[in-house]
mmCIF file with all atom_site columns, C-alpha atoms in Angstrom:
data_model
loop_
_atom_site.group_PDB
_atom_site.id
_atom_site.type_symbol
_atom_site.label_atom_id
_atom_site.label_alt_id
_atom_site.label_comp_id
_atom_site.label_asym_id
_atom_site.label_entity_id
_atom_site.label_seq_id
_atom_site.pdbx_PDB_ins_code
_atom_site.Cartn_x
_atom_site.Cartn_y
_atom_site.Cartn_z
_atom_site.occupancy
_atom_site.B_iso_or_equiv
_atom_site.pdbx_formal_charge
_atom_site.auth_seq_id
_atom_site.auth_comp_id
_atom_site.auth_asym_id
_atom_site.auth_atom_id
_atom_site.pdbx_PDB_model_num
ATOM 1   C CA . MET A 1 1   ? -135.467 -13.182 -19.246 1.00 47.00 ? 9   MET A CA 1
ATOM 2   C CA . LEU A 1 2   ? -132.161 -13.097 -17.260 1.00 50.00 ? 10  LEU A CA 1
ATOM 3   C CA . THR A 1 3   ? -131.709 -10.287 -14.713 1.00 51.00 ? 11  THR A CA 1
ATOM 4   C CA . PRO A 1 4   ? -128.210 -8.664  -14.568 1.00 49.00 ? 12  PRO A CA 1
ATOM 5   C CA . LYS A 1 5   ? -126.193 -9.313  -11.419 1.00 51.00 ? 13  LYS A CA 1
ATOM 6   C CA . ASN A 1 6   ? -125.994 -6.431  -8.910  1.00 53.00 ? 14  ASN A CA 1
ATOM 7   C CA . SER A 1 7   ? -122.771 -4.856  -7.718  1.00 48.00 ? 15  SER A CA 1
ATOM 8   C CA . LYS A 1 8   ? -122.659 -7.015  -4.490  1.00 48.00 ? 16  LYS A CA 1
ATOM 9   C CA . GLU A 1 9   ? -122.764 -10.250 -6.357  1.00 48.00 ? 17  GLU A CA 1
ATOM 10  C CA . ARG A 1 10  ? -119.996 -9.030  -8.663  1.00 49.00 ? 18  ARG A CA 1
ATOM 11  C CA . ARG A 1 11  ? -117.773 -8.100  -5.767  1.00 50.00 ? 19  ARG A CA 1
ATOM 12  C CA . ASN A 1 12  ? -118.429 -11.514 -3.984  1.00 49.00 ? 20  ASN A CA 1
ATOM 13  C CA . THR A 1 13  ? -117.471 -13.544 -6.910  1.00 48.00 ? 21  THR A CA 1
ATOM 14  C CA . SER A 1 14  ? -114.078 -15.352 -6.239  1.00 51.00 ? 22  SER A CA 1
ATOM 15  C CA . ARG A 1 15  ? -111.289 -15.095 -8.745  1.00 56.00 ? 23  ARG A CA 1
ATOM 16  C CA . PRO A 1 16  ? -108.670 -17.805 -9.367  1.00 56.00 ? 24  PRO A CA 1
ATOM 17  C CA . LEU A 1 17  ? -105.299 -17.249 -7.615  1.00 56.00 ? 25  LEU A CA 1
ATOM 18  C CA . ARG A 1 18  ? -102.445 -16.027 -9.810  1.00 58.00 ? 26  ARG A CA 1
ATOM 19  C CA . GLY A 1 19  ? -98.765  -15.832 -9.552  1.00 52.00 ? 27  GLY A CA 1
ATOM 20  C CA . ALA A 1 20  ? -97.299  -15.449 -6.069  1.00 52.00 ? 28  ALA A CA 1
ATOM 21  C CA . ASN A 1 21  ? -100.542 -16.010 -4.305  1.00 55.00 ? 29  ASN A CA 1
ATOM 22  C CA . ARG A 1 22  ? -100.992 -19.511 -5.837  1.00 53.00 ? 30  ARG A CA 1
ATOM 23  C CA . GLN A 1 23  ? -97.382  -20.432 -5.111  1.00 55.00 ? 31  GLN A CA 1
ATOM 24  C CA . ALA A 1 24  ? -97.862  -19.386 -1.436  1.00 53.00 ? 32  ALA A CA 1
ATOM 25  C CA . THR A 1 25  ? -100.944 -21.543 -1.191  1.00 56.00 ? 33  THR A CA 1
ATOM 26  C CA . ASP A 1 26  ? -99.216  -24.509 -2.659  1.00 56.00 ? 34  ASP A CA 1
ATOM 27  C CA . LEU A 1 27  ? -96.303  -24.112 -0.261  1.00 55.00 ? 35  LEU A CA 1
ATOM 28  C CA . LYS A 1 28  ? -98.595  -23.909 2.874   1.00 62.00 ? 36  LYS A CA 1
ATOM 29  C CA . SER A 1 29  ? -100.417 -27.111 1.721   1.00 68.00 ? 37  SER A CA 1
ATOM 30  C CA . THR A 1 30  ? -96.983  -29.062 1.670   1.00 84.00 ? 38  THR A CA 1
ATOM 31  C CA . LEU A 1 31  ? -95.791  -27.872 5.042   1.00 89.00 ? 39  LEU A CA 1
ATOM 32  C CA . THR A 1 32  ? -96.163  -29.636 8.360   1.00 90.00 ? 40  THR A CA 1
ATOM 33  C CA . ASP A 1 33  ? -96.491  -27.604 11.610  1.00 93.00 ? 41  ASP A CA 1
ATOM 34  C CA . LYS A 1 34  ? -95.785  -28.744 15.093  1.00 93.00 ? 42  LYS A CA 1
ATOM 35  C CA . VAL A 1 35  ? -96.355  -26.951 18.380  1.00 93.00 ? 43  VAL A CA 1
ATOM 36  C CA . VAL A 1 36  ? -93.232  -27.116 20.566  1.00 93.00 ? 44  VAL A CA 1
ATOM 37  C CA . PHE A 1 37  ? -94.231  -24.875 23.546  1.00 93.00 ? 45  PHE A CA 1
ATOM 38  C CA . ILE A 1 38  ? -97.067  -22.647 24.730  1.00 94.00 ? 46  ILE A CA 1
ATOM 39  C CA . ASN A 1 39  ? -96.332  -20.246 27.527  1.00 94.00 ? 47  ASN A CA 1
ATOM 40  C CA . ARG A 1 40  ? -98.982  -18.299 29.481  1.00 94.00 ? 48  ARG A CA 1
ATOM 41  C CA . CYS A 1 41  ? -98.199  -14.983 31.091  1.00 92.00 ? 49  CYS A CA 1
ATOM 42  C CA . ALA A 1 42  ? -100.382 -13.315 33.779  1.00 93.00 ? 50  ALA A CA 1
ATOM 43  C CA . LYS A 1 43  ? -100.561 -9.507  34.324  1.00 91.00 ? 51  LYS A CA 1
ATOM 44  C CA . VAL A 1 44  ? -102.172 -8.289  37.594  1.00 92.00 ? 52  VAL A CA 1
ATOM 45  C CA . VAL A 1 45  ? -104.380 -5.256  37.013  1.00 90.00 ? 53  VAL A CA 1
ATOM 46  C CA . LYS A 1 46  ? -106.910 -3.409  39.056  1.00 89.00 ? 54  LYS A CA 1
ATOM 47  C CA . GLY A 1 47  ? -109.770 -5.721  37.968  1.00 86.00 ? 55  GLY A CA 1
ATOM 48  C CA . GLY A 1 48  ? -107.865 -8.866  38.398  1.00 91.00 ? 56  GLY A CA 1
ATOM 49  C CA . ARG A 1 49  ? -105.434 -10.879 36.188  1.00 92.00 ? 57  ARG A CA 1
ATOM 50  C CA . ARG A 1 50  ? -105.024 -10.522 32.436  1.00 92.00 ? 58  ARG A CA 1
ATOM 51  C CA . PHE A 1 51  ? -103.557 -13.451 30.568  1.00 93.00 ? 59  PHE A CA 1
ATOM 52  C CA . SER A 1 52  ? -101.523 -13.463 27.323  1.00 95.00 ? 60  SER A CA 1
ATOM 53  C CA . PHE A 1 53  ? -100.062 -16.443 25.562  1.00 95.00 ? 61  PHE A CA 1
ATOM 54  C CA . SER A 1 54  ? -96.943  -17.100 23.432  1.00 95.00 ? 62  SER A CA 1
ATOM 55  C CA . ALA A 1 55  ? -96.406  -20.032 21.087  1.00 95.00 ? 63  ALA A CA 1
ATOM 56  C CA . LEU A 1 56  ? -93.281  -21.640 19.559  1.00 95.00 ? 64  LEU A CA 1
ATOM 57  C CA . ILE A 1 57  ? -93.910  -23.470 16.207  1.00 94.00 ? 65  ILE A CA 1
ATOM 58  C CA . VAL A 1 58  ? -91.641  -25.469 13.865  1.00 94.00 ? 66  VAL A CA 1
ATOM 59  C CA . SER A 1 59  ? -92.647  -25.939 10.290  1.00 94.00 ? 67  SER A CA 1
ATOM 60  C CA . GLY A 1 60  ? -91.168  -28.034 7.462   1.00 92.00 ? 68  GLY A CA 1
ATOM 61  C CA . ASP A 1 61  ? -91.826  -29.820 4.242   1.00 90.00 ? 69  ASP A CA 1
ATOM 62  C CA . ARG A 1 62  ? -90.199  -33.228 5.284   1.00 89.00 ? 70  ARG A CA 1
ATOM 63  C CA . GLN A 1 63  ? -87.739  -32.715 2.339   1.00 89.00 ? 71  GLN A CA 1
ATOM 64  C CA . GLY A 1 64  ? -84.916  -30.699 3.857   1.00 88.00 ? 72  GLY A CA 1
ATOM 65  C CA . ARG A 1 65  ? -86.603  -27.390 4.593   1.00 92.00 ? 73  ARG A CA 1
ATOM 66  C CA . VAL A 1 66  ? -87.418  -26.105 8.146   1.00 93.00 ? 74  VAL A CA 1
ATOM 67  C CA . GLY A 1 67  ? -88.331  -22.821 9.873   1.00 93.00 ? 75  GLY A CA 1
ATOM 68  C CA . ILE A 1 68  ? -89.067  -21.481 13.428  1.00 94.00 ? 76  ILE A CA 1
ATOM 69  C CA . GLY A 1 69  ? -91.898  -19.129 14.451  1.00 94.00 ? 77  GLY A CA 1
ATOM 70  C CA . PHE A 1 70  ? -92.707  -17.289 17.648  1.00 95.00 ? 78  PHE A CA 1
ATOM 71  C CA . GLY A 1 71  ? -96.078  -15.527 18.230  1.00 95.00 ? 79  GLY A CA 1
ATOM 72  C CA . LYS A 1 72  ? -97.761  -13.632 21.002  1.00 94.00 ? 80  LYS A CA 1
ATOM 73  C CA . ALA A 1 73  ? -101.501 -12.860 21.472  1.00 95.00 ? 81  ALA A CA 1
ATOM 74  C CA . ASN A 1 74  ? -104.307 -12.762 24.101  1.00 93.00 ? 82  ASN A CA 1
ATOM 75  C CA . GLU A 1 75  ? -105.726 -16.104 22.690  1.00 93.00 ? 83  GLU A CA 1
ATOM 76  C CA . VAL A 1 76  ? -103.962 -19.364 22.230  1.00 94.00 ? 84  VAL A CA 1
ATOM 77  C CA . SER A 1 77  ? -105.224 -19.915 18.651  1.00 93.00 ? 85  SER A CA 1
ATOM 78  C CA . GLU A 1 78  ? -104.194 -16.450 17.543  1.00 95.00 ? 86  GLU A CA 1
ATOM 79  C CA . ALA A 1 79  ? -100.597 -16.910 19.096  1.00 95.00 ? 87  ALA A CA 1
ATOM 80  C CA . ILE A 1 80  ? -100.342 -20.225 17.124  1.00 95.00 ? 88  ILE A CA 1
ATOM 81  C CA . ARG A 1 81  ? -101.473 -18.605 13.922  1.00 95.00 ? 89  ARG A CA 1
ATOM 82  C CA . LYS A 1 82  ? -98.990  -15.802 14.232  1.00 95.00 ? 90  LYS A CA 1
ATOM 83  C CA . ALA A 1 83  ? -96.178  -18.278 15.032  1.00 95.00 ? 91  ALA A CA 1
ATOM 84  C CA . THR A 1 84  ? -97.148  -20.410 11.971  1.00 94.00 ? 92  THR A CA 1
ATOM 85  C CA . VAL A 1 85  ? -97.072  -17.402 9.680   1.00 94.00 ? 93  VAL A CA 1
ATOM 86  C CA . ALA A 1 86  ? -93.769  -16.427 11.004  1.00 94.00 ? 94  ALA A CA 1
ATOM 87  C CA . ALA A 1 87  ? -92.315  -19.910 10.564  1.00 93.00 ? 95  ALA A CA 1
ATOM 88  C CA . HIS A 1 88  ? -93.533  -20.118 6.981   1.00 93.00 ? 96  HIS A CA 1
ATOM 89  C CA . LYS A 1 89  ? -91.628  -16.924 6.138   1.00 92.00 ? 97  LYS A CA 1
ATOM 90  C CA . CYS A 1 90  ? -88.172  -18.055 7.333   1.00 90.00 ? 98  CYS A CA 1
ATOM 91  C CA . LEU A 1 91  ? -87.708  -21.522 5.913   1.00 93.00 ? 99  LEU A CA 1
ATOM 92  C CA . LEU A 1 92  ? -84.071  -22.638 5.580   1.00 91.00 ? 100 LEU A CA 1
ATOM 93  C CA . ASN A 1 93  ? -82.598  -25.514 3.514   1.00 91.00 ? 101 ASN A CA 1
ATOM 94  C CA . VAL A 1 94  ? -80.828  -28.387 5.322   1.00 90.00 ? 102 VAL A CA 1
ATOM 95  C CA . ALA A 1 95  ? -78.243  -30.665 3.685   1.00 88.00 ? 103 ALA A CA 1
ATOM 96  C CA . LEU A 1 96  ? -79.343  -34.299 4.241   1.00 87.00 ? 104 LEU A CA 1
ATOM 97  C CA . THR A 1 97  ? -77.984  -37.637 3.147   1.00 85.00 ? 105 THR A CA 1
ATOM 98  C CA . ALA A 1 98  ? -80.708  -40.253 2.471   1.00 84.00 ? 106 ALA A CA 1
ATOM 99  C CA . ASN A 1 99  ? -82.864  -40.048 5.688   1.00 86.00 ? 107 ASN A CA 1
ATOM 100 C CA . THR A 1 100 ? -80.175  -39.154 8.109   1.00 88.00 ? 108 THR A CA 1
ATOM 101 C CA . LEU A 1 101 ? -77.297  -36.504 8.586   1.00 90.00 ? 109 LEU A CA 1
ATOM 102 C CA . PRO A 1 102 ? -74.108  -36.348 6.534   1.00 89.00 ? 110 PRO A CA 1
ATOM 103 C CA . HIS A 1 103 ? -71.886  -36.002 9.609   1.00 89.00 ? 111 HIS A CA 1
ATOM 104 C CA . GLU A 1 104 ? -71.849  -35.270 13.391  1.00 91.00 ? 112 GLU A CA 1
ATOM 105 C CA . VAL A 1 105 ? -72.588  -31.758 14.444  1.00 92.00 ? 113 VAL A CA 1
ATOM 106 C CA . VAL A 1 106 ? -73.076  -29.610 17.489  1.00 94.00 ? 114 VAL A CA 1
ATOM 107 C CA . GLY A 1 107 ? -75.244  -26.506 17.617  1.00 93.00 ? 115 GLY A CA 1
ATOM 108 C CA . GLU A 1 108 ? -75.330  -23.746 20.088  1.00 93.00 ? 116 GLU A CA 1
ATOM 109 C CA . PHE A 1 109 ? -77.644  -20.816 20.866  1.00 93.00 ? 117 PHE A CA 1
ATOM 110 C CA . GLY A 1 110 ? -77.610  -18.938 24.145  1.00 90.00 ? 118 GLY A CA 1
ATOM 111 C CA . GLY A 1 111 ? -77.442  -21.551 26.949  1.00 91.00 ? 119 GLY A CA 1
ATOM 112 C CA . GLY A 1 112 ? -78.698  -24.285 24.638  1.00 92.00 ? 120 GLY A CA 1
ATOM 113 C CA . ARG A 1 113 ? -76.302  -26.947 23.187  1.00 94.00 ? 121 ARG A CA 1
ATOM 114 C CA . VAL A 1 114 ? -77.531  -29.850 21.071  1.00 94.00 ? 122 VAL A CA 1
ATOM 115 C CA . LEU A 1 115 ? -75.528  -32.812 19.742  1.00 94.00 ? 123 LEU A CA 1
ATOM 116 C CA . LEU A 1 116 ? -76.696  -34.542 16.526  1.00 93.00 ? 124 LEU A CA 1
ATOM 117 C CA . ARG A 1 117 ? -75.228  -37.830 15.150  1.00 92.00 ? 125 ARG A CA 1
ATOM 118 C CA . PRO A 1 118 ? -76.163  -39.691 12.003  1.00 91.00 ? 126 PRO A CA 1
ATOM 119 C CA . ALA A 1 119 ? -77.638  -43.157 12.603  1.00 90.00 ? 127 ALA A CA 1
ATOM 120 C CA . SER A 1 120 ? -78.063  -46.422 10.505  1.00 89.00 ? 128 SER A CA 1
ATOM 121 C CA . PRO A 1 121 ? -81.333  -47.057 8.708   1.00 89.00 ? 129 PRO A CA 1
ATOM 122 C CA . GLY A 1 122 ? -84.070  -48.338 11.014  1.00 90.00 ? 130 GLY A CA 1
ATOM 123 C CA . THR A 1 123 ? -82.739  -46.532 14.173  1.00 89.00 ? 131 THR A CA 1
ATOM 124 C CA . GLY A 1 124 ? -85.477  -43.939 14.206  1.00 92.00 ? 132 GLY A CA 1
ATOM 125 C CA . VAL A 1 125 ? -85.509  -40.542 15.788  1.00 92.00 ? 133 VAL A CA 1
ATOM 126 C CA . ILE A 1 126 ? -83.814  -40.831 19.268  1.00 92.00 ? 134 ILE A CA 1
ATOM 127 C CA . ALA A 1 127 ? -84.646  -37.433 20.565  1.00 91.00 ? 135 ALA A CA 1
ATOM 128 C CA . GLY A 1 128 ? -87.192  -35.624 22.617  1.00 87.00 ? 136 GLY A CA 1
ATOM 129 C CA . GLY A 1 129 ? -89.032  -32.285 22.956  1.00 87.00 ? 137 GLY A CA 1
ATOM 130 C CA . GLY A 1 130 ? -88.339  -29.571 20.446  1.00 90.00 ? 138 GLY A CA 1
ATOM 131 C CA . VAL A 1 131 ? -85.426  -31.537 18.862  1.00 93.00 ? 139 VAL A CA 1
ATOM 132 C CA . ARG A 1 132 ? -87.777  -34.447 17.939  1.00 93.00 ? 140 ARG A CA 1
ATOM 133 C CA . ALA A 1 133 ? -90.361  -32.095 16.510  1.00 92.00 ? 141 ALA A CA 1
ATOM 134 C CA . MET A 1 134 ? -87.705  -30.415 14.266  1.00 92.00 ? 142 MET A CA 1
ATOM 135 C CA . MET A 1 135 ? -86.208  -33.692 13.026  1.00 92.00 ? 143 MET A CA 1
ATOM 136 C CA . GLU A 1 136 ? -89.766  -34.844 12.056  1.00 92.00 ? 144 GLU A CA 1
ATOM 137 C CA . VAL A 1 137 ? -90.771  -31.805 10.081  1.00 92.00 ? 145 VAL A CA 1
ATOM 138 C CA . VAL A 1 138 ? -87.431  -31.561 8.278   1.00 92.00 ? 146 VAL A CA 1
ATOM 139 C CA . GLY A 1 139 ? -87.604  -35.128 7.101   1.00 91.00 ? 147 GLY A CA 1
ATOM 140 C CA . ILE A 1 140 ? -84.895  -36.960 9.204   1.00 90.00 ? 148 ILE A CA 1
ATOM 141 C CA . ARG A 1 141 ? -85.775  -40.439 10.099  1.00 91.00 ? 149 ARG A CA 1
ATOM 142 C CA . ASP A 1 142 ? -82.595  -41.885 11.640  1.00 91.00 ? 150 ASP A CA 1
ATOM 143 C CA . VAL A 1 143 ? -80.754  -39.654 14.015  1.00 92.00 ? 151 VAL A CA 1
ATOM 144 C CA . LEU A 1 144 ? -79.185  -39.718 17.602  1.00 93.00 ? 152 LEU A CA 1
ATOM 145 C CA . ALA A 1 145 ? -79.600  -36.484 19.447  1.00 93.00 ? 153 ALA A CA 1
ATOM 146 C CA . LYS A 1 146 ? -78.765  -35.216 22.961  1.00 93.00 ? 154 LYS A CA 1
ATOM 147 C CA . SER A 1 147 ? -79.329  -31.851 24.679  1.00 92.00 ? 155 SER A CA 1
ATOM 148 C CA . LEU A 1 148 ? -76.205  -30.861 26.561  1.00 92.00 ? 156 LEU A CA 1
ATOM 149 C CA . GLY A 1 149 ? -77.119  -27.413 27.878  1.00 90.00 ? 157 GLY A CA 1
ATOM 150 C CA . SER A 1 150 ? -80.187  -25.440 28.807  1.00 90.00 ? 158 SER A CA 1
ATOM 151 C CA . SER A 1 151 ? -83.696  -27.130 28.817  1.00 90.00 ? 159 SER A CA 1
ATOM 152 C CA . ASN A 1 152 ? -85.346  -23.900 27.653  1.00 92.00 ? 160 ASN A CA 1
ATOM 153 C CA . PRO A 1 153 ? -87.429  -24.870 24.560  1.00 93.00 ? 161 PRO A CA 1
ATOM 154 C CA . THR A 1 154 ? -86.562  -21.708 22.640  1.00 93.00 ? 162 THR A CA 1
ATOM 155 C CA . ASN A 1 155 ? -82.838  -22.264 23.128  1.00 94.00 ? 163 ASN A CA 1
ATOM 156 C CA . VAL A 1 156 ? -82.986  -25.894 22.415  1.00 94.00 ? 164 VAL A CA 1
ATOM 157 C CA . VAL A 1 157 ? -84.940  -25.411 19.096  1.00 94.00 ? 165 VAL A CA 1
ATOM 158 C CA . LYS A 1 158 ? -82.760  -22.572 18.021  1.00 94.00 ? 166 LYS A CA 1
ATOM 159 C CA . ALA A 1 159 ? -79.589  -24.559 18.915  1.00 94.00 ? 167 ALA A CA 1
ATOM 160 C CA . THR A 1 160 ? -81.017  -27.421 16.741  1.00 94.00 ? 168 THR A CA 1
ATOM 161 C CA . LEU A 1 161 ? -81.554  -25.038 13.930  1.00 93.00 ? 169 LEU A CA 1
ATOM 162 C CA . ASN A 1 162 ? -78.011  -23.779 14.226  1.00 93.00 ? 170 ASN A CA 1
ATOM 163 C CA . ALA A 1 163 ? -76.734  -27.410 13.968  1.00 93.00 ? 171 ALA A CA 1
ATOM 164 C CA . LEU A 1 164 ? -78.825  -28.262 10.971  1.00 92.00 ? 172 LEU A CA 1
ATOM 165 C CA . THR A 1 165 ? -77.846  -25.071 9.025   1.00 91.00 ? 173 THR A CA 1
ATOM 166 C CA . THR A 1 166 ? -74.079  -25.890 9.439   1.00 91.00 ? 174 THR A CA 1
ATOM 167 C CA . LEU A 1 167 ? -74.359  -29.316 7.864   1.00 89.00 ? 175 LEU A CA 1
ATOM 168 C CA . ARG A 1 168 ? -72.489  -29.746 4.592   1.00 87.00 ? 176 ARG A CA 1
ATOM 169 C CA . LYS A 1 169 ? -72.354  -32.695 2.192   1.00 83.00 ? 177 LYS A CA 1
ATOM 170 C CA . ARG A 1 170 ? -69.150  -34.145 0.737   1.00 77.00 ? 178 ARG A CA 1
ATOM 171 C CA . GLU A 1 171 ? -69.588  -32.436 -2.599  1.00 78.00 ? 179 GLU A CA 1
ATOM 172 C CA . GLN A 1 172 ? -69.991  -29.059 -1.051  1.00 70.00 ? 180 GLN A CA 1
ATOM 173 C CA . VAL A 1 173 ? -66.810  -29.480 1.127   1.00 73.00 ? 181 VAL A CA 1
ATOM 174 C CA . ASP A 1 174 ? -64.825  -30.607 -1.910  1.00 74.00 ? 182 ASP A CA 1
ATOM 175 C CA . GLN A 1 175 ? -66.121  -27.675 -3.972  1.00 74.00 ? 183 GLN A CA 1
ATOM 176 C CA . ILE A 1 176 ? -65.091  -25.220 -1.213  1.00 76.00 ? 184 ILE A CA 1
ATOM 177 C CA . ARG A 1 177 ? -61.673  -26.821 -0.933  1.00 77.00 ? 185 ARG A CA 1
ATOM 178 C CA . GLY A 1 178 ? -61.318  -26.760 -4.735  1.00 78.00 ? 186 GLY A CA 1
ATOM 179 C CA . LYS A 1 179 ? -61.042  -30.594 -5.041  1.00 75.00 ? 187 LYS A CA 1
ATOM 180 C CA . PRO A 1 180 ? -62.343  -32.409 -8.276  1.00 76.00 ? 188 PRO A CA 1
ATOM 181 C CA . PRO A 1 181 ? -65.606  -34.323 -7.683  1.00 69.00 ? 189 PRO A CA 1
ATOM 182 C CA . GLN A 1 182 ? -65.145  -37.957 -6.820  1.00 66.00 ? 190 GLN A CA 1
ATOM 183 C CA . SER A 1 183 ? -67.200  -40.804 -8.348  1.00 60.00 ? 191 SER A CA 1
ATOM 184 C CA . LYS A 1 184 ? -69.149  -43.141 -6.236  1.00 55.00 ? 192 LYS A CA 1
ATOM 185 C CA . ALA A 1 185 ? -66.780  -46.072 -6.946  1.00 53.00 ? 193 ALA A CA 1
ATOM 186 C CA . SER A 1 186 ? -63.808  -44.196 -5.690  1.00 58.00 ? 194 SER A CA 1
ATOM 187 C CA . LEU A 1 187 ? -65.621  -43.135 -2.616  1.00 53.00 ? 195 LEU A CA 1
ATOM 188 C CA . GLN A 1 188 ? -66.585  -46.791 -1.782  1.00 55.00 ? 196 GLN A CA 1
ATOM 189 C CA . SER A 1 189 ? -62.961  -47.882 -2.343  1.00 58.00 ? 197 SER A CA 1
ATOM 190 C CA . THR A 1 190 ? -61.698  -45.092 -0.091  1.00 56.00 ? 198 THR A CA 1
ATOM 191 C CA . GLU A 1 191 ? -64.201  -46.150 2.665   1.00 54.00 ? 199 GLU A CA 1
ATOM 192 C CA . SER A 1 192 ? -63.412  -49.828 2.353   1.00 58.00 ? 200 SER A CA 1
ATOM 193 C CA . LEU A 1 193 ? -59.694  -49.042 2.500   1.00 54.00 ? 201 LEU A CA 1
ATOM 194 C CA . SER A 1 194 ? -60.128  -46.942 5.647   1.00 52.00 ? 202 SER A CA 1
ATOM 195 C CA . SER A 1 195 ? -62.202  -49.491 7.300   1.00 51.00 ? 203 SER A CA 1
ATOM 196 C CA . ALA A 1 196 ? -59.592  -52.173 6.603   1.00 55.00 ? 204 ALA A CA 1
ATOM 197 C CA . ASN A 1 197 ? -56.829  -50.022 8.015   1.00 59.00 ? 205 ASN A CA 1
ATOM 198 C CA . MET A 1 198 ? -58.906  -49.542 11.200  1.00 51.00 ? 206 MET A CA 1
ATOM 199 C CA . LEU A 1 199 ? -59.473  -53.274 11.449  1.00 51.00 ? 207 LEU A CA 1
ATOM 200 C CA . SER A 1 200 ? -55.712  -54.072 11.017  1.00 61.00 ? 208 SER A CA 1
ATOM 201 C CA . ASN A 1 201 ? -54.805  -51.436 13.648  1.00 59.00 ? 209 ASN A CA 1
ATOM 202 C CA . TYR A 1 202 ? -57.267  -52.879 16.111  1.00 51.00 ? 210 TYR A CA 1
ATOM 203 C CA . GLU A 1 203 ? -55.856  -56.476 15.438  1.00 57.00 ? 211 GLU A CA 1
ATOM 204 C CA . THR A 1 204 ? -52.261  -55.318 16.002  1.00 61.00 ? 212 THR A CA 1
ATOM 205 C CA . SER A 1 205 ? -53.035  -53.437 19.257  1.00 54.00 ? 213 SER A CA 1
#
């Protein structure tokens, strides 16, 4: 004879995730997190020194979405967890062309100033520190980057995010200016004509 389950067993039975909870779980599984910087702060009290930690995290899905998170706690693991949750809540879309940038751009935040340039296939990520971490999580494989201002990790990362969010594709710029969309053949002919003009000007000079 089967005995009925008690109330504790009923409460402990797990239910399948539905709606927004399932979507959030799927999103977290596709995101890549990288630790950019961990800072330790010491506060002197009567009994000695009390330490606290702050963490700077960048998250992305390697397909054009990226976010920044900052968290503080008395333990490193808890600070990283808070920063990761904050990064997952503020993901932004970035306009990419293949595996690089559509055009050159400069981003600024505070004292930080970062220059990003598109690169040919096979170049790789020529960057360091927080800029490199952000390029990897957003999905950029070929880029040239240079930090021109402050070396503070927070300012550098936020300046990089400012540069990425100002990127625009050719189609987006044409739509803003009210121009009709151009086909790939016309774009290729325009590019070949401009390159031929540049070559002729170089030879005459």
